[in-house]
CSV table of C-alpha atoms and ligand atoms in Angstrom, one decimal:
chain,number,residue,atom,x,y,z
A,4,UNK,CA,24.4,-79.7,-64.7
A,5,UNK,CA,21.9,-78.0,-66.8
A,6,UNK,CA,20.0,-80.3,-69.2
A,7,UNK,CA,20.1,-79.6,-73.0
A,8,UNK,CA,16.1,-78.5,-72.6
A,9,UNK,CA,16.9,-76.7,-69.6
A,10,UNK,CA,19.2,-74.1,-72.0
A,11,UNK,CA,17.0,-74.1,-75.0
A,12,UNK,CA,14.2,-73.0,-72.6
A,13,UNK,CA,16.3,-70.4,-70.7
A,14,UNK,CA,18.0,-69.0,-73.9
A,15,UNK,CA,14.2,-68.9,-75.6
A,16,UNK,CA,13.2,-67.0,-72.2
A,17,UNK,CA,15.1,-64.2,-72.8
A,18,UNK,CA,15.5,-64.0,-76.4
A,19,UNK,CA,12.4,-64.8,-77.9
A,20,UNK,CA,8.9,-62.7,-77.3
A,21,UNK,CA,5.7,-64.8,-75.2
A,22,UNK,CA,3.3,-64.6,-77.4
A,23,UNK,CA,3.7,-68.5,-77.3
A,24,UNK,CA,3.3,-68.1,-73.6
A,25,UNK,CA,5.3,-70.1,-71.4
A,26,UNK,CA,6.7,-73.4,-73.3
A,27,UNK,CA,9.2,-76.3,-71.7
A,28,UNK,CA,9.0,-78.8,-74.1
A,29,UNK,CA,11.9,-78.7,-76.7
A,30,UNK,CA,11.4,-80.9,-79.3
A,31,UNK,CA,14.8,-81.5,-81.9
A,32,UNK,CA,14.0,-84.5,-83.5
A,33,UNK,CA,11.3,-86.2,-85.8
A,34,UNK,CA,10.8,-90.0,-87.8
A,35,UNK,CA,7.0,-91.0,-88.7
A,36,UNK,CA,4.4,-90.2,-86.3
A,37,UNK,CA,7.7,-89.8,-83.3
A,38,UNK,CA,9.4,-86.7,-81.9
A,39,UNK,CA,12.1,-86.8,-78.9
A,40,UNK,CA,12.4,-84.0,-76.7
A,41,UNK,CA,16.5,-82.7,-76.3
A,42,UNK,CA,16.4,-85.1,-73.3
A,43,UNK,CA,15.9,-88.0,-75.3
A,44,UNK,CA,11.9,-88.9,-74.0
A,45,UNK,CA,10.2,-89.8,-77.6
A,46,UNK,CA,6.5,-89.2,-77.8
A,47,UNK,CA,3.3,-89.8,-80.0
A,48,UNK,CA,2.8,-86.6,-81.8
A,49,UNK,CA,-1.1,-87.0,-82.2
A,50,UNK,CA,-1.0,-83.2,-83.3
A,51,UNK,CA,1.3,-83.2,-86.5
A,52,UNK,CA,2.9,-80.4,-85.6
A,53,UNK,CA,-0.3,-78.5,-86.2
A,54,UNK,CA,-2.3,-80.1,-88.8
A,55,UNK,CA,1.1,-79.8,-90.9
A,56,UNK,CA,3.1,-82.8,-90.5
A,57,UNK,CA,0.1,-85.4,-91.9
A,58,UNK,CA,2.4,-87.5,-93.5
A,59,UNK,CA,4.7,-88.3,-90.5
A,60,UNK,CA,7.9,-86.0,-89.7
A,61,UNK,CA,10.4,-86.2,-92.2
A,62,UNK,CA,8.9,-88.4,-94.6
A,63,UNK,CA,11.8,-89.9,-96.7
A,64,UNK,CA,9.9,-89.3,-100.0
A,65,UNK,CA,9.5,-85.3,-99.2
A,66,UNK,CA,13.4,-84.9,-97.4
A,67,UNK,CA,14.7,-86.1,-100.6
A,68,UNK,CA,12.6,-83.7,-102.7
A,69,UNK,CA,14.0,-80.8,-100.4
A,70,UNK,CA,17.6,-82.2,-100.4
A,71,UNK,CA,17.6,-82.8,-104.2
A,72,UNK,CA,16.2,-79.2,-105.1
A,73,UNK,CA,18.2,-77.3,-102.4
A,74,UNK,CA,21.2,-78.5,-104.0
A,75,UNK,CA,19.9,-77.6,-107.6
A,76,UNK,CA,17.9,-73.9,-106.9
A,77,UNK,CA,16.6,-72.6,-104.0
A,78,UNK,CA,15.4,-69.2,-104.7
A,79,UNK,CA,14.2,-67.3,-108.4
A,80,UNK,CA,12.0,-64.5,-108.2
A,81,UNK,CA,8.5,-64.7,-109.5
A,82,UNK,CA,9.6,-62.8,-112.6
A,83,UNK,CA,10.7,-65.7,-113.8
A,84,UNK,CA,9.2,-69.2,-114.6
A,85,UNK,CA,9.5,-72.0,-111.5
A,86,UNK,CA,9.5,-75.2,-112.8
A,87,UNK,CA,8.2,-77.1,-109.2
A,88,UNK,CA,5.7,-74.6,-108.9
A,89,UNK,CA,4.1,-75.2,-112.5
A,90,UNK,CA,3.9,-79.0,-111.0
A,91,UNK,CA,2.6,-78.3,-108.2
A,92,UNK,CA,-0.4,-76.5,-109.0
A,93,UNK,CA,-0.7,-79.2,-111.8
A,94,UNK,CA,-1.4,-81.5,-109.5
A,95,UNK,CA,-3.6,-79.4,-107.3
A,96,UNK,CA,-5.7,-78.1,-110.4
A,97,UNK,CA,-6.4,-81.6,-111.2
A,98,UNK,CA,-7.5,-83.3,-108.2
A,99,UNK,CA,-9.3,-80.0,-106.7
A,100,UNK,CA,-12.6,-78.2,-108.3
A,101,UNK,CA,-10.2,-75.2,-108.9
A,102,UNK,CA,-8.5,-74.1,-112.0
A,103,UNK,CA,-5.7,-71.9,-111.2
A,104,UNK,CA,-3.1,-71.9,-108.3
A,105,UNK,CA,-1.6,-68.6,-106.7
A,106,UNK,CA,1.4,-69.6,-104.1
A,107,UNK,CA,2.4,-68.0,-101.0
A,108,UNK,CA,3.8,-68.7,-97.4
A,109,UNK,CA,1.2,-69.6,-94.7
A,110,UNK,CA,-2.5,-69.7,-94.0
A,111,UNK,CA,-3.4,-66.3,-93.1
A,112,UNK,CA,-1.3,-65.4,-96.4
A,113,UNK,CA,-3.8,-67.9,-98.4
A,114,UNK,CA,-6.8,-66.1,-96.5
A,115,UNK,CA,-5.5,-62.7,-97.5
A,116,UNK,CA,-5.2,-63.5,-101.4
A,117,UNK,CA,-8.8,-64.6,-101.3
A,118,UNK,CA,-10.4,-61.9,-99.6
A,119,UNK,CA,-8.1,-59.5,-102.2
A,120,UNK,CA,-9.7,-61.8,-105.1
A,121,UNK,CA,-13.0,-61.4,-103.5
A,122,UNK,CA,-13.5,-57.5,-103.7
A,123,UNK,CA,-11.1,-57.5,-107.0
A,124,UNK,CA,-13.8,-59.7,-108.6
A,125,UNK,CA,-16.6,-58.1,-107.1
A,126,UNK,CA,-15.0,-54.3,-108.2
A,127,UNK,CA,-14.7,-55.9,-111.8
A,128,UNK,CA,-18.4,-57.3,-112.2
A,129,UNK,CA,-20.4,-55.5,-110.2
A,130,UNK,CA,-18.4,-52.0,-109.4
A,131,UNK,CA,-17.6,-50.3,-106.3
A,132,UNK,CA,-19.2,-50.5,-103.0
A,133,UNK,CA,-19.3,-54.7,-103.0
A,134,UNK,CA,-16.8,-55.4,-100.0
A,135,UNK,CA,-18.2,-57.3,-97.5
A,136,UNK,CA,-17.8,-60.4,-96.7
A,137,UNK,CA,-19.3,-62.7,-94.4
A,138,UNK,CA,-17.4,-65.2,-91.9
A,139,UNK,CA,-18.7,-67.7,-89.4
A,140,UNK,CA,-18.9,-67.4,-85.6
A,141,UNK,CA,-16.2,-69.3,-84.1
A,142,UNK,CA,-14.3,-69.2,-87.2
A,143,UNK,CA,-10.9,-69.0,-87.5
A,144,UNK,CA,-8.8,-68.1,-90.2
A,145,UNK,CA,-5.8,-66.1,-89.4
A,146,UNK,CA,-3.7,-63.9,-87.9
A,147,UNK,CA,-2.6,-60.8,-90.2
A,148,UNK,CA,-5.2,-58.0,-89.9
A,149,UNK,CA,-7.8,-59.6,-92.8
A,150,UNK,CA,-7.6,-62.9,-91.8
A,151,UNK,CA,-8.0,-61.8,-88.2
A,152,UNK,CA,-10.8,-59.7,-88.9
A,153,UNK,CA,-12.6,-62.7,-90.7
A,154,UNK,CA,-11.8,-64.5,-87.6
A,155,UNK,CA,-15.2,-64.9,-85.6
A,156,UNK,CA,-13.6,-65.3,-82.2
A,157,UNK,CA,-13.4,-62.0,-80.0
A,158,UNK,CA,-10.2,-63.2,-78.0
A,159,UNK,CA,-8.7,-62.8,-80.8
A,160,UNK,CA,-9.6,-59.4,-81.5
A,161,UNK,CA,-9.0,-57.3,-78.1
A,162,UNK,CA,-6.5,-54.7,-78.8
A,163,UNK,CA,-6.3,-54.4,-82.5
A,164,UNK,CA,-9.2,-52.4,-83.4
A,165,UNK,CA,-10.1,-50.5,-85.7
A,166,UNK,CA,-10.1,-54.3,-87.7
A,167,UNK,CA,-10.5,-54.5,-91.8
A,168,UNK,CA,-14.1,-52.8,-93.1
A,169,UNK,CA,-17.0,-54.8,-93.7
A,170,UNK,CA,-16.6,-58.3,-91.9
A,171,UNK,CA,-20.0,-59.9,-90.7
A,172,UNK,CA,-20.1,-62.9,-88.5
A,173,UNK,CA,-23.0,-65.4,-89.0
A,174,UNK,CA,-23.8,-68.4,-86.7
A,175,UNK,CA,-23.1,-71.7,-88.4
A,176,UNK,CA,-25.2,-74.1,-89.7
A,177,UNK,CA,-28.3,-71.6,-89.9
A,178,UNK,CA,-29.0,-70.6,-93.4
A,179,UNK,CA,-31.7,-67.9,-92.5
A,180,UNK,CA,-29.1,-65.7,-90.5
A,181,UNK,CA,-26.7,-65.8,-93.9
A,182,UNK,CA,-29.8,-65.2,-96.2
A,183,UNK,CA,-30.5,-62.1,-94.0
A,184,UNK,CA,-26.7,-61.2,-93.2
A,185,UNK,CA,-27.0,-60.7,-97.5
A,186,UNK,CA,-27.4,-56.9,-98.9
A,187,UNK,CA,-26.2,-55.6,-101.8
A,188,UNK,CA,-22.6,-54.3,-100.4
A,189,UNK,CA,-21.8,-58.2,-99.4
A,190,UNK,CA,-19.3,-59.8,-102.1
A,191,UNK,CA,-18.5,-63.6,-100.9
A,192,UNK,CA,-18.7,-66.1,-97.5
A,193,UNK,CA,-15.8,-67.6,-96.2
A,194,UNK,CA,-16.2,-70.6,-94.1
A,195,UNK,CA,-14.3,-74.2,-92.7
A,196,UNK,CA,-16.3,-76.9,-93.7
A,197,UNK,CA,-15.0,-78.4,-90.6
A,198,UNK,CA,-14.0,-75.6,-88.2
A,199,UNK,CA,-10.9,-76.3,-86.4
A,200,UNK,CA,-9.0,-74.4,-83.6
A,201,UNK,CA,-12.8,-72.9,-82.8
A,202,UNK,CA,-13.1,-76.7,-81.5
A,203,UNK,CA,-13.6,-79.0,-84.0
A,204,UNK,CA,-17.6,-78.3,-85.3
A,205,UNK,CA,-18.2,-79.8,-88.8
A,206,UNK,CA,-20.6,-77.7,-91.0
A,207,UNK,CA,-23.6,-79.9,-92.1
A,208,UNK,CA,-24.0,-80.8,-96.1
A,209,UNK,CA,-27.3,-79.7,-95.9
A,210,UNK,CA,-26.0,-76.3,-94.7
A,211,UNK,CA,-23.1,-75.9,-97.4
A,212,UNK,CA,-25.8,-76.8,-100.3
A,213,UNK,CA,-27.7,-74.0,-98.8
A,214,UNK,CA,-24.5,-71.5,-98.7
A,215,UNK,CA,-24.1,-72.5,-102.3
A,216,UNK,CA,-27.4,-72.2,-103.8
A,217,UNK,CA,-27.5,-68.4,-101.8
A,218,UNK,CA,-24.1,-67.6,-103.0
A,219,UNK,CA,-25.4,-68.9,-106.7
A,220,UNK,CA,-28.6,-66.1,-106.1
A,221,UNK,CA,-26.6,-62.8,-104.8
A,222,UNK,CA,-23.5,-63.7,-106.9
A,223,UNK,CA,-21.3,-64.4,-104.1
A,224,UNK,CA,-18.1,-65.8,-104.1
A,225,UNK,CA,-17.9,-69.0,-101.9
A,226,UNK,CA,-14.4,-69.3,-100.1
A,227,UNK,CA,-13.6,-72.5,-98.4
A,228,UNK,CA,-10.4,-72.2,-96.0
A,229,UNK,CA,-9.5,-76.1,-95.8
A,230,UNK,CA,-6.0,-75.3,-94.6
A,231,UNK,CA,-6.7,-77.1,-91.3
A,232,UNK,CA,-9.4,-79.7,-93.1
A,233,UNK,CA,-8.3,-80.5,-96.5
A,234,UNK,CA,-5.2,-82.1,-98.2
A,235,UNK,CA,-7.2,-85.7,-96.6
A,236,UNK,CA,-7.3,-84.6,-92.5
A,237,UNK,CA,-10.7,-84.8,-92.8
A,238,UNK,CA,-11.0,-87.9,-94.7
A,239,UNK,CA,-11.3,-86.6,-97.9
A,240,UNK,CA,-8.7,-84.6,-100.5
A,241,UNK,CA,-11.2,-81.3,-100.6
A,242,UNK,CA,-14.2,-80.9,-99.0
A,243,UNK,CA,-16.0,-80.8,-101.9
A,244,UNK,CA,-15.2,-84.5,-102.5
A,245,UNK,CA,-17.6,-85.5,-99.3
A,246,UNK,CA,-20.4,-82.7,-99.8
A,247,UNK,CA,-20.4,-82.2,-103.4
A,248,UNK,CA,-20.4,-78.4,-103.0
A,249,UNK,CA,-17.6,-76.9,-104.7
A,250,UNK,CA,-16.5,-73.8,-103.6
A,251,UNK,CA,-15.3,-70.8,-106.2
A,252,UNK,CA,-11.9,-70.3,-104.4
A,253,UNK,CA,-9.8,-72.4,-101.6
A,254,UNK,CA,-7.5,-71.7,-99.4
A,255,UNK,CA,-4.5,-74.4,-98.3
A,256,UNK,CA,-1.6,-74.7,-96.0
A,257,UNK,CA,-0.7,-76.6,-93.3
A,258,UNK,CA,0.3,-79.7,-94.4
A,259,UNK,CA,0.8,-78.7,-98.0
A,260,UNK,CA,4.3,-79.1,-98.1
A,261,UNK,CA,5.5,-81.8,-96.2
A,262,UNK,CA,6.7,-79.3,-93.1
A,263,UNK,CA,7.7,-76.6,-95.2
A,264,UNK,CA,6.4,-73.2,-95.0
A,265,UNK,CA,3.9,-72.8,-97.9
A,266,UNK,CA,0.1,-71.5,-98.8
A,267,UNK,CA,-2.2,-71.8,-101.7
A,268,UNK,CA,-5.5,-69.8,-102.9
A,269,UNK,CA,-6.8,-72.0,-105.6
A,270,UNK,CA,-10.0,-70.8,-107.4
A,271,UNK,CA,-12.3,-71.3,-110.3
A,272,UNK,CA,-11.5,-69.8,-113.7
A,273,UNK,CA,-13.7,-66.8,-113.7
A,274,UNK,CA,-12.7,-65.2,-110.3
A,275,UNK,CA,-9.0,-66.4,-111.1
A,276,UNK,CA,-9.0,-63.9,-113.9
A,277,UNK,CA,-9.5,-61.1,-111.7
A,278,UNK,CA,-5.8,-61.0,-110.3
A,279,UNK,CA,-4.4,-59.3,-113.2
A,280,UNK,CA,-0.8,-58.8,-113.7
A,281,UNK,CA,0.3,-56.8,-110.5
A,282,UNK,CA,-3.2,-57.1,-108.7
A,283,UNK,CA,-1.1,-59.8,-105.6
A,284,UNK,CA,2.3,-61.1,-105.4
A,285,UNK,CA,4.6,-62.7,-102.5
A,286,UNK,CA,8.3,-62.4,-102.5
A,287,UNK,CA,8.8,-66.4,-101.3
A,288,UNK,CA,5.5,-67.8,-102.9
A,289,UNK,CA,6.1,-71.1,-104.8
A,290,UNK,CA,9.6,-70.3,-104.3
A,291,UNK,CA,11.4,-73.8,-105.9
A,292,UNK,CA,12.2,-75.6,-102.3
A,293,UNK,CA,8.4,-75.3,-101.3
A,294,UNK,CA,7.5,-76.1,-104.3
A,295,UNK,CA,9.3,-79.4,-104.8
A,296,UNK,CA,8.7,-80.3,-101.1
A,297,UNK,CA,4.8,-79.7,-101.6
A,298,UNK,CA,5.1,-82.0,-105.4
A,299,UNK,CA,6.5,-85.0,-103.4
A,300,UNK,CA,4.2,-84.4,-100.2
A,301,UNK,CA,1.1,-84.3,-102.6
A,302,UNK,CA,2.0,-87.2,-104.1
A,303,UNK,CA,2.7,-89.3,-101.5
A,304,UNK,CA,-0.8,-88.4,-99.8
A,305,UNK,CA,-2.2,-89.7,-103.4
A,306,UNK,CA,-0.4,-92.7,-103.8
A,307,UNK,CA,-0.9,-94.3,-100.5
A,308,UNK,CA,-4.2,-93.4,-100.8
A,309,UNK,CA,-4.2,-91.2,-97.2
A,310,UNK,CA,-7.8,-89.3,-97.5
A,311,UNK,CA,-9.3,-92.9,-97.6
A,312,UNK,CA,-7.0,-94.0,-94.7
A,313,UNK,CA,-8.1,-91.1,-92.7
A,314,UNK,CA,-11.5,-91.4,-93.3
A,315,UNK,CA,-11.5,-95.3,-92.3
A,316,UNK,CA,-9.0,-94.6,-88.9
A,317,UNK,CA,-11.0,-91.6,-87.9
A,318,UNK,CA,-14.4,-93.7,-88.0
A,319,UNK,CA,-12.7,-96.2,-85.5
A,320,UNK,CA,-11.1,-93.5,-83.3
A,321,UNK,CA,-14.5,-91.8,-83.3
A,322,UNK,CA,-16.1,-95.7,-82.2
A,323,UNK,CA,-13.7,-96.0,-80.0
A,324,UNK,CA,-13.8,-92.2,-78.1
A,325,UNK,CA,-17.9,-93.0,-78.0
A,326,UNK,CA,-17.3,-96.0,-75.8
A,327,UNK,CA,-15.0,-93.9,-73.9
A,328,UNK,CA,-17.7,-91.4,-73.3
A,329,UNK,CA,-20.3,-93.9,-72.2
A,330,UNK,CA,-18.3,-94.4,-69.0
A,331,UNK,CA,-17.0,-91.1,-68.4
A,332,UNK,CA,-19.4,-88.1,-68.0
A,333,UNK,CA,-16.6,-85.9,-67.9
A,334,UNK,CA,-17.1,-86.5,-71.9
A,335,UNK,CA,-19.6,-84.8,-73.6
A,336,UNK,CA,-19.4,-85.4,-77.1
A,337,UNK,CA,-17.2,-86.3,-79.7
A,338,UNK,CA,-17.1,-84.5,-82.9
A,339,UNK,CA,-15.0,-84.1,-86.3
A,340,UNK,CA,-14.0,-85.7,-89.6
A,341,UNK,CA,-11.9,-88.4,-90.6
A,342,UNK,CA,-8.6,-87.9,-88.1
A,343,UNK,CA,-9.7,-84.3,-87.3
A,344,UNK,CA,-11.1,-85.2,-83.8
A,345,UNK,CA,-12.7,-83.4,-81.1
A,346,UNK,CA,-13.7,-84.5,-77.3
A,347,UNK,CA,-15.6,-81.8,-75.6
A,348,UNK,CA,-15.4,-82.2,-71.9
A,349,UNK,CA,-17.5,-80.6,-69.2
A,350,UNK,CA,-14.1,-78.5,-67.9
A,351,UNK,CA,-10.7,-77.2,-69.1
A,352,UNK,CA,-8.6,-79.9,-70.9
A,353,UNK,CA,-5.1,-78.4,-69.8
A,354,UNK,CA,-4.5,-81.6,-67.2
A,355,UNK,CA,-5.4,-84.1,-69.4
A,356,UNK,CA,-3.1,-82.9,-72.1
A,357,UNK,CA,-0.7,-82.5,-69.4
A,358,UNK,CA,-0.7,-86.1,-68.2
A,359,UNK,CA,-0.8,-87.9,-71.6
A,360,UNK,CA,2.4,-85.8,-71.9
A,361,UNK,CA,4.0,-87.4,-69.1
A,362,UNK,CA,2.6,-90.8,-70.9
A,363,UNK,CA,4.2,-89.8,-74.3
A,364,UNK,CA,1.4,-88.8,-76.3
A,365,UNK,CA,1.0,-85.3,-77.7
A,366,UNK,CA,-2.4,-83.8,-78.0
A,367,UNK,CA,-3.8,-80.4,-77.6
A,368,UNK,CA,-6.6,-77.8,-76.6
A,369,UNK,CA,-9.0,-76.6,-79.7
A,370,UNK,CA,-10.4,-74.0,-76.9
A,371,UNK,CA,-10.2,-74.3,-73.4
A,372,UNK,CA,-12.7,-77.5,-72.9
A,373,UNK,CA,-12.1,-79.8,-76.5
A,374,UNK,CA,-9.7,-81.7,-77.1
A,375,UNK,CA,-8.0,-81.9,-80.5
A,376,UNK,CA,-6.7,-85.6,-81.8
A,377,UNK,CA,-5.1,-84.2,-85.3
A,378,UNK,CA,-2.9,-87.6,-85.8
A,379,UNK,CA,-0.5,-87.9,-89.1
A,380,UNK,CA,-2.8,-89.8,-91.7
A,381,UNK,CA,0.2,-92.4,-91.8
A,382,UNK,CA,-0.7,-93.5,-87.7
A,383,UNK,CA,-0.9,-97.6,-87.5
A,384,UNK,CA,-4.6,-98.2,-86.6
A,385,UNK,CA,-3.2,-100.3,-83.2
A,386,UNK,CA,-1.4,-97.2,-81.6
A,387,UNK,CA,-4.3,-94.8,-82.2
A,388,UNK,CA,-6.4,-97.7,-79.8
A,389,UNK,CA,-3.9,-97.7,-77.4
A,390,UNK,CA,-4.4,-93.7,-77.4
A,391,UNK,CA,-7.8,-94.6,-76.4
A,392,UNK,CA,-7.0,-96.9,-73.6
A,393,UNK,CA,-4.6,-94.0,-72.2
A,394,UNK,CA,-7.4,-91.7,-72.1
A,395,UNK,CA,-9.2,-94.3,-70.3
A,396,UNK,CA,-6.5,-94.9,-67.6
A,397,UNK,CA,-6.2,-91.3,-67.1
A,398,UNK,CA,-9.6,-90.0,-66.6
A,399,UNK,CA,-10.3,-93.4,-64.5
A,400,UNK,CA,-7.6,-92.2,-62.0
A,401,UNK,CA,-9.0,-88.6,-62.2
A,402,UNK,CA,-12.4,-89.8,-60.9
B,520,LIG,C1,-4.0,-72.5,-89.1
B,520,LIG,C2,-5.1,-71.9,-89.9
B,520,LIG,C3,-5.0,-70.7,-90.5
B,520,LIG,C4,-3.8,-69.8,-90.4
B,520,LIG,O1,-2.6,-70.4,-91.0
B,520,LIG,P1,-1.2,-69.8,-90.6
B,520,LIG,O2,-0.3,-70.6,-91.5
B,520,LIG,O3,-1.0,-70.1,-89.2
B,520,LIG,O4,-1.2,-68.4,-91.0
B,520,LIG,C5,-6.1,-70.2,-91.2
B,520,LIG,N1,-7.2,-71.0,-91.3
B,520,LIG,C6,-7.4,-72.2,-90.7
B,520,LIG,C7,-8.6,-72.9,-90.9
B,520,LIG,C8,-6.3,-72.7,-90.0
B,520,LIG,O5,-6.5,-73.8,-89.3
C-alpha cells in the first residue's frame, strides 16, 4: 500500500514546479518546537520553519488570535482603516528605533518597499540621478527582481540578467571598500547585521558605527534587513538594541506573525514621509488576519521575555558546539548570534543534515559547508544539549 507521504510526494511531483528541487519529507502537523511527518515520525524542528516559527508551531496564544479574527473580518482593503494593523505597528513603533510601519506580505516584499523609499527620499532631497545603492557580498535579501539584485550572491543571479540599475556589492566588515564604493549617484546601504542564508557571518559593531557615521557624511539611508535576525533570533528585539546603531529604515518578516505570511518596512520619520499618498501599496498588506496574528506573536515574544532567552540559550549552544569542535577537525568554526547558529565544516553538510534526520532533528544547509541551528526561541535549554551530543555521535561514527 502506498503510505500517506508516498502520495503527497507523488501528487507534488507532478503538480507542483522543482524549484524546491527534490523534497520527501511531508510534514502535516506542528505543537512547540515538534512536527510529525504524514507517517507519524515526530522530529526536533531546530529550523522554525525558516526563521519563522520562533515561537514554537502553533503557539496557543497566536492560533487563538487567528481563530478569533477569522471569525470576526478577514479581509478590508487598505482604503479603509484596519484596526489590528494600527496595533501592530503600535507595538513595533514602540519597541523599535522606527517611527512609522508600512505592511506587506514577505521579505523580499519588505526589501522592495525600502529600496522604493530609498530613491523616493533621495529624488525628494537631493533630485534625480541618486539611485544607487549599496549591498554586501554574500548578502541576501530576496527573491523578486530588487531584492534579488541587492542580493550579493551570483548563484542567485544566473539567468535573470539584465538585474535592477545601480546595485554595488561591498565586502563586509571593511569600511574603506564602502567609503570608496560612495559617489555622488549612491542613495543608501542595505545590509544584515548578522547575515543569514550567506552562512551565518555577524557584522562587527565596530563596522556598523563606521556604516553609520559614513551614511551620517554622504546622507545615505541606512537599511537594516533583520527579517532573518531580528524579532529576538539573534538575541536581541532589533539589532540596534546590541550595537547601538540605529538604522533609518528596517525590514521584517519571518517570524513576524506567528506563521502567517506577513512583512514590514519600518523607518524613521523623515524618510517615512517620502511615501506619499500613492507612492507604495500591497493588495494583502496588514490585511486584519496577519495583523492580529503578528499583535499576539509580538507580544508573546515580549512577555516571556524571548530576545533575553535567546541570547542566554545561544551562548550555551555556542559553548557547547566549541567543545564539539575541539574534537572534531571536520569543524572549523562556529559563528552567529543568540539562537542564530552557524558550524562551518571543512566539506558539504548535506550527510550530516541527512542523518540527524533519521535521528529526528531538523537542521539545515546556510551554503553548501555551514550548518544552520535556527531553534524556536521557546527550545528547553536540555534538548538543545542533547542536540549537541547527537552531533557528537554522528560525526564520531563518520570518522
Ligand atoms: C528570508 C529572507 C528574505 C526574503 O524573505 P521572503 O519572505 O522569503 O521573501 C530577505 N532577507 C533576509 C535576510 C532573509 O533571511
Amino acid at each position: 500500500m502506498t503510505s500517506p507521504a508516498e502520495m503527497i510526494r507523488s501528487r507534488a511531483e507532478q503538480y507542483l514546479m522543482n524549484n524546491y528541487g527534490a523534497r520527501d519529507l511531508a510534514l502535516v502537523r506542528g505543537e512547540g518546537i515538534f512536527v510529525w511527518d504524514a507517517n507519524g515520525n515526530r522530529y526536533i524542528d531546530l529550523l522554525s520553519g525558516l526563521g519563522v516559527n520562533n515561537l514554537g508551531h502553533c503557539h496557543p496564544k497566536v492560533v487563538s488570535a487567528i481563530r478569533r479574527q477569522a471569525e470576526t473580518l478577514l479581509h478590508v482593503s487598505n482604503l479603509y482603516l484596519i484596526e489590528p494593523q494600527t496595533r501592530l505597528a503600535e507595538l513595533l513603533v514602540k519597541h523599535s528605533p522606527a517611527d512609522k510601519v508600512f505592511f506587506c506580505n514577505s521579505g523580499t516584499e519588505a526589501v522592495e518597499a525600502a529600496i522604493k523609499m530609498a530613491r523616493r527620499f533621495s529624488f525628494d532631497h537631493h533630485g534625480s540621478g541618486r539611485h544607487k545603492i549599496i549591498a554586501l557580498q554574500n548578502s541576501f535579501h530576496g527573491r523578486t527582481l530588487g531584492a534579488l539584485s541587492a542580493t550579493g550572491q551570483t548563484k542567485y543571479h544566473e539567468g535573470f540578467h539584465p538585474l535592477l540599475d545601480g546595485m554595488i556589492h561591498a565586502p563586509a566588515n571593511d569600511i574603506d571598500a564602502m567609503r570608496k564604493a560612495v559617489d555622488d549617484s549612491v542613495c543608501a546601504v542595505i545590509l544584515e547585521p548578522v547575515q543569514g542564508e550567506g552562512g551565518i557571518y555577524p557584522c562587527a559593531a565596530e563596522y556598523l558605527r563606521a556604516v553609520r557615521a559614513l551614511c551620517d557624511e554622504k546622507n545615505l539611508l541606512l537599511i537594516y534587513d533583520e527579517i532573518q535576525c531580528g524579532l529576538g533570533r539573534s538575541g536581541h528585539l532589533f539589532a540596534s538594541d546590541e550595537f547601538g546603531v540605529e538604522p533609518d529604515l528596517i525590514t521584517l518578516a519571518k517570524s513576524l506573525a506567528g506563521g502567517v505570511p506577513i512583512g514590514a518596512l519600518l523607518a524613521k520619520e523623515k524618510p517615512a514621509a517620502s511615501f506619499v499618498a500613492g507612492t507604495h501599496a500591497a493588495t494583502f498588506g496588514g490585511n486584519p488576519l496577519a495583523a492580529a496574528a503578528g499583535v499576539a506573536a509580538f507580544q508573546v515574544l515580549l512577555d516571556e521575555q524571548l530576545p533575553a532567552r535567546s541570547k542566554r540559550l545561544g551562548e550555551q549552544f555556542v559553548q557547547k558546539l566549541s567543545a564539539l569542535r575541539e574534537k572534531h577537525d571536520c569543524i572549523l568554526e562556529i559563528r552567529g548570534r543568540g539562537l542564530m547558529i552557524g558550524v562551518q565544516f571543512n566539506g558539504p553538510v548535506a550527510d550530516t543534515i541527512k542523518t540527524l534526520r533519521e535521528r529526528g532533528y531538523l537542521a539545515g544547509p546556510a551554503g553548501p559547508n555551514v550548518l544552520r541551528f535556527l531553534p524556536p526561541l521557546i527550545i528547553e535549554e536540555d534538548v538543545l544539549f542533547e542536540t549537541v551530543e547527537v552531533l557528537d555521535q554522528i560525526l564520531t561514527q563518520n570518522k
